[in-house]
CSV table of N, CA and C in Angstrom, one decimal:
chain,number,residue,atom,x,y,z
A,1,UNK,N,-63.6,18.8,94.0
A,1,UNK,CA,-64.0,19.7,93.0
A,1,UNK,C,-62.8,20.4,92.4
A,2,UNK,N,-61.6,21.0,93.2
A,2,UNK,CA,-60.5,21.9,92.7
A,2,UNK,C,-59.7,21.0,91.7
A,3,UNK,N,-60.0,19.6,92.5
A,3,UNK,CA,-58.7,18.5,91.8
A,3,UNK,C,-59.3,18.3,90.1
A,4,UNK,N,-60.9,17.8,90.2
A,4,UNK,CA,-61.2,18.2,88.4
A,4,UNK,C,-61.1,19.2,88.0
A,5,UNK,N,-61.3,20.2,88.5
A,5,UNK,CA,-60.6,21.6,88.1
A,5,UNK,C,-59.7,21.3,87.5
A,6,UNK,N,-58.8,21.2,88.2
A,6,UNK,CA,-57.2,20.7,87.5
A,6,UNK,C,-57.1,20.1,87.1
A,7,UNK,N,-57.9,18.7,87.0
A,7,UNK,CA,-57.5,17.9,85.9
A,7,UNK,C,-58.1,17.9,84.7
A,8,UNK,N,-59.4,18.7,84.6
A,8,UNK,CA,-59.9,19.5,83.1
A,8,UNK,C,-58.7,20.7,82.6
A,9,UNK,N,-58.0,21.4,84.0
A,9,UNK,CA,-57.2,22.5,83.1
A,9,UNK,C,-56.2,21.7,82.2
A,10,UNK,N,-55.4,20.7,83.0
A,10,UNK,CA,-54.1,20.3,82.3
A,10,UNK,C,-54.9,19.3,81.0
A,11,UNK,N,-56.4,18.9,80.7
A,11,UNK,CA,-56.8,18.3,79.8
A,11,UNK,C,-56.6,19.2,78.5
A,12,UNK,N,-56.9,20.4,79.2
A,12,UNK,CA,-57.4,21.2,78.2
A,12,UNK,C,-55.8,22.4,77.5
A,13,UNK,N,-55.4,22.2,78.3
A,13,UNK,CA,-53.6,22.1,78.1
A,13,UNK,C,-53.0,21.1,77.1
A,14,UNK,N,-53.1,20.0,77.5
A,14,UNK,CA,-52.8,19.3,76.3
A,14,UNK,C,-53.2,19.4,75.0
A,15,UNK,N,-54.8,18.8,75.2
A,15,UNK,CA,-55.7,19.5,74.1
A,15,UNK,C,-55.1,20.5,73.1
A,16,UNK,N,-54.8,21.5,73.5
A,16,UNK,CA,-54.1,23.0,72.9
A,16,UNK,C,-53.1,23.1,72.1
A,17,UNK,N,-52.1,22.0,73.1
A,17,UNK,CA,-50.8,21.4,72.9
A,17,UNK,C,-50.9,20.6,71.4
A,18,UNK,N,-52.0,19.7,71.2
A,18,UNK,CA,-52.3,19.0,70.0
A,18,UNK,C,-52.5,19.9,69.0
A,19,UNK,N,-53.6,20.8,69.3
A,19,UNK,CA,-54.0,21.4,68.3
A,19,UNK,C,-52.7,22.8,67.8
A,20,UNK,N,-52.2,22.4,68.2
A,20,UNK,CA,-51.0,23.5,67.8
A,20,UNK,C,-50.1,22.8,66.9
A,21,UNK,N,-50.0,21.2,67.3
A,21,UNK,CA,-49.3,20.7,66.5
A,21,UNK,C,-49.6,20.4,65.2
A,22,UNK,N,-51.1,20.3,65.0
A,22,UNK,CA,-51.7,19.5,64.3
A,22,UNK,C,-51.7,20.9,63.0
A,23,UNK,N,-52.0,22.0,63.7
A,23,UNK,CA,-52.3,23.1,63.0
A,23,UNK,C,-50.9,23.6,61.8
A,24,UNK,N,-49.9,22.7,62.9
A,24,UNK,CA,-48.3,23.7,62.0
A,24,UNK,C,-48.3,22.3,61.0
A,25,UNK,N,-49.2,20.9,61.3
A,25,UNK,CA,-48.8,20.2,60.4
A,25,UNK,C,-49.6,20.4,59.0
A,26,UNK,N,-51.0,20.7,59.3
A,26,UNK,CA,-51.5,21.6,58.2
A,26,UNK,C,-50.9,22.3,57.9
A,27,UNK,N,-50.3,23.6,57.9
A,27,UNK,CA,-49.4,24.5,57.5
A,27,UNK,C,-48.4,23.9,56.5
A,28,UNK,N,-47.6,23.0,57.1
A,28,UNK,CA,-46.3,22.3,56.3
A,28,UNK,C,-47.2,21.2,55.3
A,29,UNK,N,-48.3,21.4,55.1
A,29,UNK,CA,-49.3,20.5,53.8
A,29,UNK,C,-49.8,21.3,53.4
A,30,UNK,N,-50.2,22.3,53.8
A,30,UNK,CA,-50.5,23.6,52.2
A,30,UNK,C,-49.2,24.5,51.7
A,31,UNK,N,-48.1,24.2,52.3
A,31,UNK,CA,-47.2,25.0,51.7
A,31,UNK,C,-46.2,23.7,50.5
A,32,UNK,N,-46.1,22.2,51.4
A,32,UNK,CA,-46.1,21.2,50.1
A,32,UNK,C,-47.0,21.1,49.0
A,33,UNK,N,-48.1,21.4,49.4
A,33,UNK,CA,-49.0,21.5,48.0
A,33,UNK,C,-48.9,22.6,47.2
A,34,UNK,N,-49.1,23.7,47.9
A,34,UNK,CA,-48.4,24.9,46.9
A,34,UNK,C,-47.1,24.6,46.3
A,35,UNK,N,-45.9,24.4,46.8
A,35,UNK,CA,-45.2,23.6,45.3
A,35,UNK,C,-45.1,23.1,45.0
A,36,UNK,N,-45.8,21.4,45.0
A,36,UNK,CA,-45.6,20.5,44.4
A,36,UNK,C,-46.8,21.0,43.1
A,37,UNK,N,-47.9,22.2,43.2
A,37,UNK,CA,-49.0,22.4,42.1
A,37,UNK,C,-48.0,23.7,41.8
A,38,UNK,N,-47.5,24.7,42.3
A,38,UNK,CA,-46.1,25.2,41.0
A,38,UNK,C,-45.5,24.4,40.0
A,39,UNK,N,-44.8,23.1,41.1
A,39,UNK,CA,-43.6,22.8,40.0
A,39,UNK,C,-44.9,22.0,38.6
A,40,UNK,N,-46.1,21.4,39.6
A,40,UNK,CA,-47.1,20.7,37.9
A,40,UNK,C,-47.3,22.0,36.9
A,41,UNK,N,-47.8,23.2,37.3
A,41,UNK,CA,-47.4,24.1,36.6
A,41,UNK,C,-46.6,24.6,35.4
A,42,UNK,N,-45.6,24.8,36.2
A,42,UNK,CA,-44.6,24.9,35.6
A,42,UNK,C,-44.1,23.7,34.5
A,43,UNK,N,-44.5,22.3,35.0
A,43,UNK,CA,-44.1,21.8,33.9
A,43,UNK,C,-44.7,21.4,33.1
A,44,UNK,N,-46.0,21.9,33.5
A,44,UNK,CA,-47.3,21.9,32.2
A,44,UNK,C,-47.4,22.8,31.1
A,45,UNK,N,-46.6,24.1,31.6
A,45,UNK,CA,-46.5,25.2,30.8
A,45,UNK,C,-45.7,24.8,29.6
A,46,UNK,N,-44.5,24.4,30.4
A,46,UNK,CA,-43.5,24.2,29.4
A,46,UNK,C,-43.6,22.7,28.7
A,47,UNK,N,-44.7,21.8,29.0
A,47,UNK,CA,-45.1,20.9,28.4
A,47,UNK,C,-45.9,21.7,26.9
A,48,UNK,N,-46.7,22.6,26.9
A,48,UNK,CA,-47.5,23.1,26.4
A,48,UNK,C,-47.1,24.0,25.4
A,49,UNK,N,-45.6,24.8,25.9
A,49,UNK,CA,-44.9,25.8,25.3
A,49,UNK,C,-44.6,24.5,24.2
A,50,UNK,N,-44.1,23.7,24.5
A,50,UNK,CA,-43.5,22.8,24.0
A,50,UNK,C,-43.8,22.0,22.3
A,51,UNK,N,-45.0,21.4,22.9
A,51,UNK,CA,-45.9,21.1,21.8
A,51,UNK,C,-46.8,22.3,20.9
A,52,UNK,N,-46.6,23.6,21.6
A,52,UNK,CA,-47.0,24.5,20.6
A,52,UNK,C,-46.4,24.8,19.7
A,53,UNK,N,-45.0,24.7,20.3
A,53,UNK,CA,-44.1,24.8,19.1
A,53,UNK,C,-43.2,24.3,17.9
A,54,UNK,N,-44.0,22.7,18.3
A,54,UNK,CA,-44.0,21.2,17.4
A,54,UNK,C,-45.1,21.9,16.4
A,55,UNK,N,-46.2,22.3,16.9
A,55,UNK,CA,-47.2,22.6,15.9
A,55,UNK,C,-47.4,23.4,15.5
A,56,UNK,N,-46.6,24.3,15.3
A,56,UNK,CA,-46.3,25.7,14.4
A,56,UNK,C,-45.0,25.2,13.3
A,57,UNK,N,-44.0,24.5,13.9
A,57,UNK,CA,-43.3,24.1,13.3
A,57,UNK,C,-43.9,23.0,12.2
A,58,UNK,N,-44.7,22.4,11.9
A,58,UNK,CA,-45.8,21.5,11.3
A,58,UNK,C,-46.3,22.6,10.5
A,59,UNK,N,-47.1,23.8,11.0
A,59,UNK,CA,-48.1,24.2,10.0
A,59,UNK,C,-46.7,24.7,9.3
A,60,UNK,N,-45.6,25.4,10.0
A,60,UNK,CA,-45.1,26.2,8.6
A,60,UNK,C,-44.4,25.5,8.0
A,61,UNK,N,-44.0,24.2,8.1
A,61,UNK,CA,-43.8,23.1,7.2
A,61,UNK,C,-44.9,22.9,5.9
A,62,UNK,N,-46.2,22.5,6.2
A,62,UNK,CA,-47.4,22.3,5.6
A,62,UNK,C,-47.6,23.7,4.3
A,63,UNK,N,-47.1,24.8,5.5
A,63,UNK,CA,-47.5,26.2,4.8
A,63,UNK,C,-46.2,26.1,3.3
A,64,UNK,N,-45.2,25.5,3.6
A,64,UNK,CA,-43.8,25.7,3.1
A,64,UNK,C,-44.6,24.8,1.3
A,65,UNK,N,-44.9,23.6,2.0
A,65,UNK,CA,-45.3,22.3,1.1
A,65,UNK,C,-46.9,23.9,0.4
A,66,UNK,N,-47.3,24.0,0.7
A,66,UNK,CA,-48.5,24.4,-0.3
A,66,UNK,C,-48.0,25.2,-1.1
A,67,UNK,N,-47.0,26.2,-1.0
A,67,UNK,CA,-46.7,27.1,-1.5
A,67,UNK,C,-45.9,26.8,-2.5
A,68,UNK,N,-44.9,25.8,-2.2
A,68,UNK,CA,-44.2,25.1,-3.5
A,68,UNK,C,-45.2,24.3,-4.2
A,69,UNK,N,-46.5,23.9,-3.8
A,69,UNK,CA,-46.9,22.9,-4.8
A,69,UNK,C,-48.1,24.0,-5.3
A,70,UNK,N,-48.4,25.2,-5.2
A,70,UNK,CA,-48.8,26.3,-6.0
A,70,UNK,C,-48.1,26.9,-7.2
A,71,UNK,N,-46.8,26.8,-6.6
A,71,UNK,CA,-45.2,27.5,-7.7
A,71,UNK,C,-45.3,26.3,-8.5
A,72,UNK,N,-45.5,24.7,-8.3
A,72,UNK,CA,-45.4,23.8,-9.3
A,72,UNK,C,-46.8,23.7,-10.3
A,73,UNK,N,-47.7,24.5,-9.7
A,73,UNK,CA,-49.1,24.6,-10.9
A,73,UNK,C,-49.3,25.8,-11.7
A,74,UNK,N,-48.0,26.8,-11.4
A,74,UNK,CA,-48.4,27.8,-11.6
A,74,UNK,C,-47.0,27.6,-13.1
């Protein structure tokens, strides 16, 4: 009886032993995900800044063209 005793404690010792490991390896995979969804972030912003400002550059192009072809009707 003492000896399964002991051999459930040191089971349950290891057991622990895993789950400690397993736990910090989760840890080191939500802290890779948290930056690897920063840096997408980040370079979606500045994907976004980016092309916002292709398309502002366009309208006041567009804006530039209406206004001269108003001064040419006028």
């Amino acid at each position: 009886m003492k000896k399964e005793i002991r051999v459930l404690c040191k089971r349950a010792q290891d057991l622990q032993v895993l789950l400690t490991a397993v736990e910090d390896e989760v840890e080191g995979a939500k802290l890779a995900t948290l930056f690897e969804t920063q840096e997408f972030d980040a370079c979606f912003d500045a994907d976004l800044k980016n092309d916002l400002g292709q398309k502002k550059e366009h309208l006041e192009a567009m804006r530039q063209k209406l206004i001269n072809y108003k001064l040419f009707l006028n």
